[in-house]
XYZ file of C-alpha atoms in Angstrom:
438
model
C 32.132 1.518 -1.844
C 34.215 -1.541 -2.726
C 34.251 -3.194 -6.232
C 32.137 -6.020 -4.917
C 29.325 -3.638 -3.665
C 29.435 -2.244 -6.687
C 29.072 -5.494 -8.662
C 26.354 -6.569 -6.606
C 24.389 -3.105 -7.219
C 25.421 -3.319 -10.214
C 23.795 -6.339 -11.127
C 21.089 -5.970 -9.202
C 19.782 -3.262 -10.791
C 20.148 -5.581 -13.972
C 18.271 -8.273 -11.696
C 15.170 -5.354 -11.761
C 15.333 -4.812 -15.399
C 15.225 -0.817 -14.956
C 18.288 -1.084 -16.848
C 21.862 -1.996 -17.562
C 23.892 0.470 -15.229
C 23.102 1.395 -11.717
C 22.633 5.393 -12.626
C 20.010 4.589 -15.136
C 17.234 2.209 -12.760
C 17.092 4.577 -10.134
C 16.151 7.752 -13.471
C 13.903 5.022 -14.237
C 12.233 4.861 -11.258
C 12.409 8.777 -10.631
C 10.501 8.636 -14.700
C 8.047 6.450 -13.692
C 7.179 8.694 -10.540
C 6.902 11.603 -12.602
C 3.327 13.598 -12.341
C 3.103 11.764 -8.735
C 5.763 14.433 -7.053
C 5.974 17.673 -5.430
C 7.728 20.006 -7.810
C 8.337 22.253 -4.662
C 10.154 19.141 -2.918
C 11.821 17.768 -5.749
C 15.596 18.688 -3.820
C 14.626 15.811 -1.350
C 14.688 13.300 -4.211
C 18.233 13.840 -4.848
C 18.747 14.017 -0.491
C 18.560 17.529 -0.029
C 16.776 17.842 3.575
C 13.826 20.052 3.570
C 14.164 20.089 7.154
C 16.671 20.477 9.787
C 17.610 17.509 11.895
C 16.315 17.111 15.359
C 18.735 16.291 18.336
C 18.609 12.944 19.877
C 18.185 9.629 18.158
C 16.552 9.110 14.922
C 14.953 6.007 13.237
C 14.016 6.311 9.755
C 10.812 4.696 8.057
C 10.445 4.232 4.663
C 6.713 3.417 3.168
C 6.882 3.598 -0.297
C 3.059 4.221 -1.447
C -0.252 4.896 0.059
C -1.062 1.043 1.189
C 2.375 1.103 2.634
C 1.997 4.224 4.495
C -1.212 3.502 5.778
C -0.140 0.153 7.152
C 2.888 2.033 9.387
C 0.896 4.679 10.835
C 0.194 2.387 13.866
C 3.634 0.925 14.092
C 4.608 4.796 13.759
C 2.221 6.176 16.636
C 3.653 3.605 18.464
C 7.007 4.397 18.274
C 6.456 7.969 19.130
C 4.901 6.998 22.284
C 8.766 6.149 23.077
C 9.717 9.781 22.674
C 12.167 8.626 19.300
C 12.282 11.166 16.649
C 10.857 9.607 13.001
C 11.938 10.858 9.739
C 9.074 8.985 7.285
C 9.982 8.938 3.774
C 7.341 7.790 0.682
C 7.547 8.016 -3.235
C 4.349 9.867 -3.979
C 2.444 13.030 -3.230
C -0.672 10.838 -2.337
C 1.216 9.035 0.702
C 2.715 12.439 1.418
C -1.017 13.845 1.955
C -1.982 10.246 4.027
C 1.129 11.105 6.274
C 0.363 14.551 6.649
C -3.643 13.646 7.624
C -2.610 10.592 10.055
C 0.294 12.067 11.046
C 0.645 15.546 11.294
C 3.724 17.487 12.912
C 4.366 14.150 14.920
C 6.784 12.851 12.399
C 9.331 14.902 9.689
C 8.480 13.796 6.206
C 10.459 13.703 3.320
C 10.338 12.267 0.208
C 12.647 9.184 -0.302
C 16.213 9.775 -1.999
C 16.617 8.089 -5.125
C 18.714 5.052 -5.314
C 22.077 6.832 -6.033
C 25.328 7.051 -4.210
C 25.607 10.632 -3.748
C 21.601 11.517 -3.306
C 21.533 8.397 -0.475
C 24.726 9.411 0.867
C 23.328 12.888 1.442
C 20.411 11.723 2.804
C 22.234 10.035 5.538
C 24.697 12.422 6.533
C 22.453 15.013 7.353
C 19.790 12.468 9.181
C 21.970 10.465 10.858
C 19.472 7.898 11.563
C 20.593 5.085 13.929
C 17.927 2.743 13.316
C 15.461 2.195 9.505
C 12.588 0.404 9.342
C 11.080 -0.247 5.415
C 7.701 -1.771 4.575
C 6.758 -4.318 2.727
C 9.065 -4.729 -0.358
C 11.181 -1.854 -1.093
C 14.572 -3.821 -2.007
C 16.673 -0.607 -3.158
C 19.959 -1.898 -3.401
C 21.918 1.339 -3.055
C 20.556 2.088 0.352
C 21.118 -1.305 1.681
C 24.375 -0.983 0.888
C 24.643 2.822 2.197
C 23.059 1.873 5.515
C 24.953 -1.509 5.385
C 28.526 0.717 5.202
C 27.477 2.693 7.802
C 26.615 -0.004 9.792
C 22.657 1.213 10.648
C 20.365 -1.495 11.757
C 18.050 -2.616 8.758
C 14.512 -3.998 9.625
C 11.667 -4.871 6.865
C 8.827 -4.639 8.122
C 5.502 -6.455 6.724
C 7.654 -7.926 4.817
C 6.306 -10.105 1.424
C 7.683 -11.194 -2.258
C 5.591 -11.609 -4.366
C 5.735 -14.918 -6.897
C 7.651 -13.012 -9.830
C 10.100 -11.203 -7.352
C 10.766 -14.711 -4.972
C 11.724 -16.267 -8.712
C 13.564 -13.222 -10.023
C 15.590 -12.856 -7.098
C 16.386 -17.283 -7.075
C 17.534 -16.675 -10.189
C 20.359 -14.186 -8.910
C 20.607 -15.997 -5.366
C 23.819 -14.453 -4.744
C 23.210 -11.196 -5.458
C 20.320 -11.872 -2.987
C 22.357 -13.010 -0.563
C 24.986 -9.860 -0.675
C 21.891 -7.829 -0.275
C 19.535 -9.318 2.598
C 22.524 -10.168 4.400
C 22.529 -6.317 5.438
C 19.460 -6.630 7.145
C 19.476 -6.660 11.148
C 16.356 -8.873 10.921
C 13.006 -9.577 8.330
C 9.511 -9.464 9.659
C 7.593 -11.295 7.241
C 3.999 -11.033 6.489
C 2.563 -14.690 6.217
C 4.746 -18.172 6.514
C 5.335 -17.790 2.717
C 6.955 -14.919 2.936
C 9.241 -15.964 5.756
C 10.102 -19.014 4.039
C 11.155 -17.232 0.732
C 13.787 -14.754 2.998
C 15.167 -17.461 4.657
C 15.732 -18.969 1.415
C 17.279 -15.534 -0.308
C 19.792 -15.692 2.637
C 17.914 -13.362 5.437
C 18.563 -13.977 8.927
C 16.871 -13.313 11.423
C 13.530 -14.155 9.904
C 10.368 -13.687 12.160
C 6.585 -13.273 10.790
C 4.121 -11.256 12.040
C 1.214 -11.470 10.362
C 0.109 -8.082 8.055
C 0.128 -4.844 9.918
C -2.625 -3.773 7.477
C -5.299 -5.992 9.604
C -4.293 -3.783 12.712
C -5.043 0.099 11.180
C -8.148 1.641 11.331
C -11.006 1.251 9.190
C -10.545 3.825 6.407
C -12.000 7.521 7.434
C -14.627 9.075 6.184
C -16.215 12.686 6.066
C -19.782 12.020 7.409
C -20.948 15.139 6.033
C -20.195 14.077 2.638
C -20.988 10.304 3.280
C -24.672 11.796 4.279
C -25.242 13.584 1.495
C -24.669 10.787 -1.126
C -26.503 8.527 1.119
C -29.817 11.187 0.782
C -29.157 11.064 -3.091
C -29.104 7.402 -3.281
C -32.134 6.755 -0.818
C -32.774 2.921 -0.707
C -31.387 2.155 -4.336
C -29.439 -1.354 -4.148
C -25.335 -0.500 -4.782
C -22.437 -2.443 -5.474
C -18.927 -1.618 -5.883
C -15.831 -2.078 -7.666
C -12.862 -0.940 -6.176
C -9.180 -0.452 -6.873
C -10.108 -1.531 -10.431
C -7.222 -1.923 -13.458
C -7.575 -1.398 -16.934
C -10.331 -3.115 -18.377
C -12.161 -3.825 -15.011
C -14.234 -0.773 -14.703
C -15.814 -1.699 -18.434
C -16.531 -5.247 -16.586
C -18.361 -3.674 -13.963
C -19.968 -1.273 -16.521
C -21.225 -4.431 -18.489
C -21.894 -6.211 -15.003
C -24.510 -3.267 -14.674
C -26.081 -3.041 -17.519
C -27.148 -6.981 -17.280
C -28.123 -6.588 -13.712
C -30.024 -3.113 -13.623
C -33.490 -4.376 -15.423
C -33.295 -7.064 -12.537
C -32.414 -4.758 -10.045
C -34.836 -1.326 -10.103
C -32.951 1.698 -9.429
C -29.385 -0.225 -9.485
C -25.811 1.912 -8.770
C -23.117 0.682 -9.184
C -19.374 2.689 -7.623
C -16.250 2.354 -9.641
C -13.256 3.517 -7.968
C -10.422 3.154 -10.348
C -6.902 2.337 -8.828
C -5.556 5.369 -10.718
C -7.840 8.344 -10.944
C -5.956 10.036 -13.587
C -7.712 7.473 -16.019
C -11.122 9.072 -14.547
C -11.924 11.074 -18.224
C -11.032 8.551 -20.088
C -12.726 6.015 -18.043
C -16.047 8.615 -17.953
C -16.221 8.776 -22.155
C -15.615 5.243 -22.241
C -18.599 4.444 -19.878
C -21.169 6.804 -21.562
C -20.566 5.252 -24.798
C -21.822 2.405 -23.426
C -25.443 4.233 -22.880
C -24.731 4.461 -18.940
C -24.943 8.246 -17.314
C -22.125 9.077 -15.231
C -21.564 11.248 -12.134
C -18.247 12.069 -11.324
C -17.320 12.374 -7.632
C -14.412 14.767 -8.641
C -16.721 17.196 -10.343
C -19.394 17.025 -7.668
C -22.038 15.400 -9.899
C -24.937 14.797 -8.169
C -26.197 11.445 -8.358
C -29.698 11.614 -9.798
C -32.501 8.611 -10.362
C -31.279 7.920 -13.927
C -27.274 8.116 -12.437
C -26.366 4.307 -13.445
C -22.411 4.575 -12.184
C -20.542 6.964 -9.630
C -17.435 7.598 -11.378
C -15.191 7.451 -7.541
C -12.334 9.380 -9.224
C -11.361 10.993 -6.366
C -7.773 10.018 -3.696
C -8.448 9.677 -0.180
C -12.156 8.329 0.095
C -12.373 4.920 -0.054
C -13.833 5.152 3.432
C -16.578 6.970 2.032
C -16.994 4.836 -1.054
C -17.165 1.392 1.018
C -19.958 2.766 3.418
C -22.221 3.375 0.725
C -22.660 -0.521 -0.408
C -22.580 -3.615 0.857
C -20.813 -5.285 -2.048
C -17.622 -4.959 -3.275
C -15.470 -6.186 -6.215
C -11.609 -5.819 -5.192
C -10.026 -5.381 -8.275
C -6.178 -5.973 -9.981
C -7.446 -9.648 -10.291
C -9.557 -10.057 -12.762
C -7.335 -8.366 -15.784
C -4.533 -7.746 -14.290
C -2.331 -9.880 -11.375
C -1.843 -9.116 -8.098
C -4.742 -8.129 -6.184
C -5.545 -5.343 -4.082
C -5.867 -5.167 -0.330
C -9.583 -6.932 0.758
C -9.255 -6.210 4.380
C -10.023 -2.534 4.345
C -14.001 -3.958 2.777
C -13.715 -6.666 5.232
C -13.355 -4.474 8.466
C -16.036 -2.439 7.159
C -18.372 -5.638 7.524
C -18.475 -5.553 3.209
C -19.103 -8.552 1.230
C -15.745 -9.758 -1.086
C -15.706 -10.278 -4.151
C -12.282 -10.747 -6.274
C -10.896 -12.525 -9.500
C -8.532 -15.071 -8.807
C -5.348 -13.800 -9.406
C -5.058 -12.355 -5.839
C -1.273 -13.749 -5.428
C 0.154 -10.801 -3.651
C -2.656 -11.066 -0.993
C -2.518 -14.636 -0.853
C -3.151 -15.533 2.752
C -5.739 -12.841 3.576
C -8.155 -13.797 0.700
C -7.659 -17.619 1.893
C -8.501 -16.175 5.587
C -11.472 -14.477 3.992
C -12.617 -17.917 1.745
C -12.006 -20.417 4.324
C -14.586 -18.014 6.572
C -17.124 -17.086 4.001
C -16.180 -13.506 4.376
C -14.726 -13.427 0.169
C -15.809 -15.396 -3.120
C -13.491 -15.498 -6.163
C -14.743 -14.990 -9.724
C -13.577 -16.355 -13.009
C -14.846 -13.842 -15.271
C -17.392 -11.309 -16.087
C -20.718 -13.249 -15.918
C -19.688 -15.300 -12.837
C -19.007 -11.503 -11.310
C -22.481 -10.651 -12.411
C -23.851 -14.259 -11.594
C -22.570 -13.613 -7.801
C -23.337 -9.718 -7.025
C -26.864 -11.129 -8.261
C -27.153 -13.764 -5.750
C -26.008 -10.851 -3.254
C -28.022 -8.205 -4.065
C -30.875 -11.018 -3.917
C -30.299 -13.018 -0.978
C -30.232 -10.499 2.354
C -29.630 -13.429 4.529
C -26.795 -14.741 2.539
C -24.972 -11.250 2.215
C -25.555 -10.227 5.788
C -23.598 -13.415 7.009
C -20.860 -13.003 4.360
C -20.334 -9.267 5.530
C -20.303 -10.465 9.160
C -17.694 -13.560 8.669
C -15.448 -11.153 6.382
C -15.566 -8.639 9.810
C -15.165 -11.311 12.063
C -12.043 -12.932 10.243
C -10.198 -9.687 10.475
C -10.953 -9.257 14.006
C -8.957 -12.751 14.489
C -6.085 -11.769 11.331
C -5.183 -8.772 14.450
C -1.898 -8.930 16.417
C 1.222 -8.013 13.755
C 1.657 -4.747 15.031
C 2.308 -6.428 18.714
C 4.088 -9.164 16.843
C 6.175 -6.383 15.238
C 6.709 -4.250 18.179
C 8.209 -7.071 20.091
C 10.501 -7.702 17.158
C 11.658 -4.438 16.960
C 12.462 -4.217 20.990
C 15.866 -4.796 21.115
C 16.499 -1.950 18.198
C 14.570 0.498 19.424
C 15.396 0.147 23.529
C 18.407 1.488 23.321
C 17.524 4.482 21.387
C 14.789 5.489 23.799
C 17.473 4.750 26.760
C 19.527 7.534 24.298
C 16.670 9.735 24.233
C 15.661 9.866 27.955
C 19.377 10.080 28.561
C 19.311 13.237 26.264
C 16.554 14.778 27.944
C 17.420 13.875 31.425
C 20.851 15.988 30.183
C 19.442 18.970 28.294
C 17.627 20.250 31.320
């Protein structure tokens, strides 16, 4: 790598704040992921293959987490209707186990190298990929540089920065520069996002729309979904989901002021992180409420006033049981969470307003009436109230948050024509291949 690569990873990695030298942000990273691996797999971390490589052509996908991966899967099965190998890499054992379910044997997986020279350059000799694809935001300057050496076509997909990356990265505009001038082409999520590439130095810069509005609802086991909906009965629900610390007491406290009001009232906490779910549990019955825990099988009873949903993988089944749901990250922490998956399930929106990183779908989803934002804990209460109150009012907020995301569709055909001229001539390889091998 030349010196000024090495500046400019270097200081990007500075730029991140993981730390002062490039070997130590990537250990940071690898640190922070610890508990969230596959002890078995670990090799594949430092770009030891678990797998041999498969002839022809080979594009690599990276999706870094479970949103991510969940968001490619379409863009994936469409790929693999060309007959183009995929290697799919992620960072966690949960987006490992969404690959596996959605995917199967269709793809190879492997967990993503670290961001080091030798554990990225090992990756990439043995794969050989001629073509990579990342989602979303997964700026790992190593690998840009890696792939941008080797001359590999770069494409980021669903691309989006969020507010505090767009003005982290301005504040090191060359550095951005050095680095998103190695990719082949950006695919931005929303207009904002587009603009803010083109501004870091991308080009190409197309946008899309999010590929998240084209997957599937989220699955569910209907044997499991029927047997909580036979414990429940006709008891009114509501939900908060993909809650942060502090929000599940907030819904906890939301309950206990609504349940004299509402007879037989359950509310469904789904934390974000389910490793909080004992903590969470203790905290909650100090409060005087009685807890089931959907880990432990706990069936919910008459007197059950929350549904502990500590559990990875079932937010399909979670959603179909209300209504109502609270998206949370945005009430006590920044950010937001994803409120399309509720939407598509025809669910009433609720969310705090610090929703920044899903900016343009929660403006989709206000603008409609599908989604109302909350300033705090008694205007959360004030408005699952009104919902749990008004039929009427709720059935036409479910329907407009369905509808909205019916109209949000078309990124993954954005994406797929953006992607044509990278991916033809692989397939043209691959045929070729074929067409040769027999």
């Amino acid at each position: 790598m030349s010196e000024r690569w090495a500046r400019v990873a270097l200081t990007a990695y500075r730029y991140a704040g993981a730390a002062a030298y490039p070997l130590i942000g990537p250990y940071v990273a690898w640190r922070a992921s610890r508990g969230k691996e596959d002890r078995v797999r670990r090799r594949e971390r430092y770009g030891v293959a678990g797998r041999p490589r498969p002839e022809g052509p080979v594009i690599w996908i990276h999706a870094a987490s479970v949103g991510e991966t969940i968001a490619v899967v379409p863009l994936v099965e469409s790929i693999l209707d060309y007959g183009v190998n995929i290697v799919l890499t992620t960072g966690t054992v949960t987006s490992a186990k969404v690959a596996e379910e959605r995917l199967g044997s269709r793809i190879i997986h492997q967990y993503v190298p670290l961001d080091l020279k030798p554990a990225v350059s090992r990756f990439l000799d043995h794969w050989r990929p001629e073509l990579a694809i990342i989602a979303e935001s997964e700026i790992w300057p190593m690998t840009i540089l890696e792939l941008g050496a080797r001359n590999v076509p770069q494409v980021l997909v669903n691309g989006r920065l969020s507010d505090r990356s767009f003005t982290s990265w301005k504040k090191r505009a060359g550095v951005a520069e050095a680095l998103f001038e190695n990719l082949a082409h950006v695919i931005a999520q929303s207009d904002t996002d587009g603009e803010r590439f083109r501004a870091l130095g991308a080009r190409p810069v197309t946008v899309s729309g999010n590929l998240k509005v084209d997957t599937n609802p989220p699955p569910v086991d209907e044997r499991a979904l029927a047997t909580l909906q036979r414990q429940i009965g006709d008891r009114p629900t509501w939900a908060a989901i993909s809650t942060h610390d502090g929000e599940e007491v907030v819904a906890a406290e939301v309950h206990a002021s609504l349940h004299r009001r509402h007879h037989g009232l359950l509310t469904i906490i789904v934390p974000r992180h389910p490793d909080r779910a004992d903590a969470l549990a203790a905290q909650i019955s100090g409060m005087g409420l009685t807890v089931a825990r959907r880990s432990k099988a706990d069936r919910i009873s008459p007197d059950t006033d929350i549904l502990l949903g500590d559990t990875i993988g079932e937010m399909g089944l979670y959603l179909r049981l209300t209504e109502i749901a609270f998206v949370g990250r945005s009430l006590t922490s920044e950010g937001g969470q994803n409120p399309l998956e509720p939407a598509m399930l025809e669910t009433a929106v609720l969310a705090g307003r610090n929703v920044q990183n899903f900016r343009e779908a929660y403006q989709r989803l206000l603008d409609s009436g599908g989604a109302k934002l909350v300033r705090d804990r008694d205007m959360l209460a004030g408005a699952v109230n009104f919902l749990l109150t008004n039929e009427a009012a709720r059935h036409e907020m479910m329907a407009a948050g369905a509808a909205t995301v019916d109209e949000m569709r078309g990124a993954l055909a954005r994406t797929l024509k953006s992607l044509e001229p990278y991916i033809q001539p692989l397939v043209v390889k691959a045929r070729l291949k074929g067409a040769n091998g027999r």
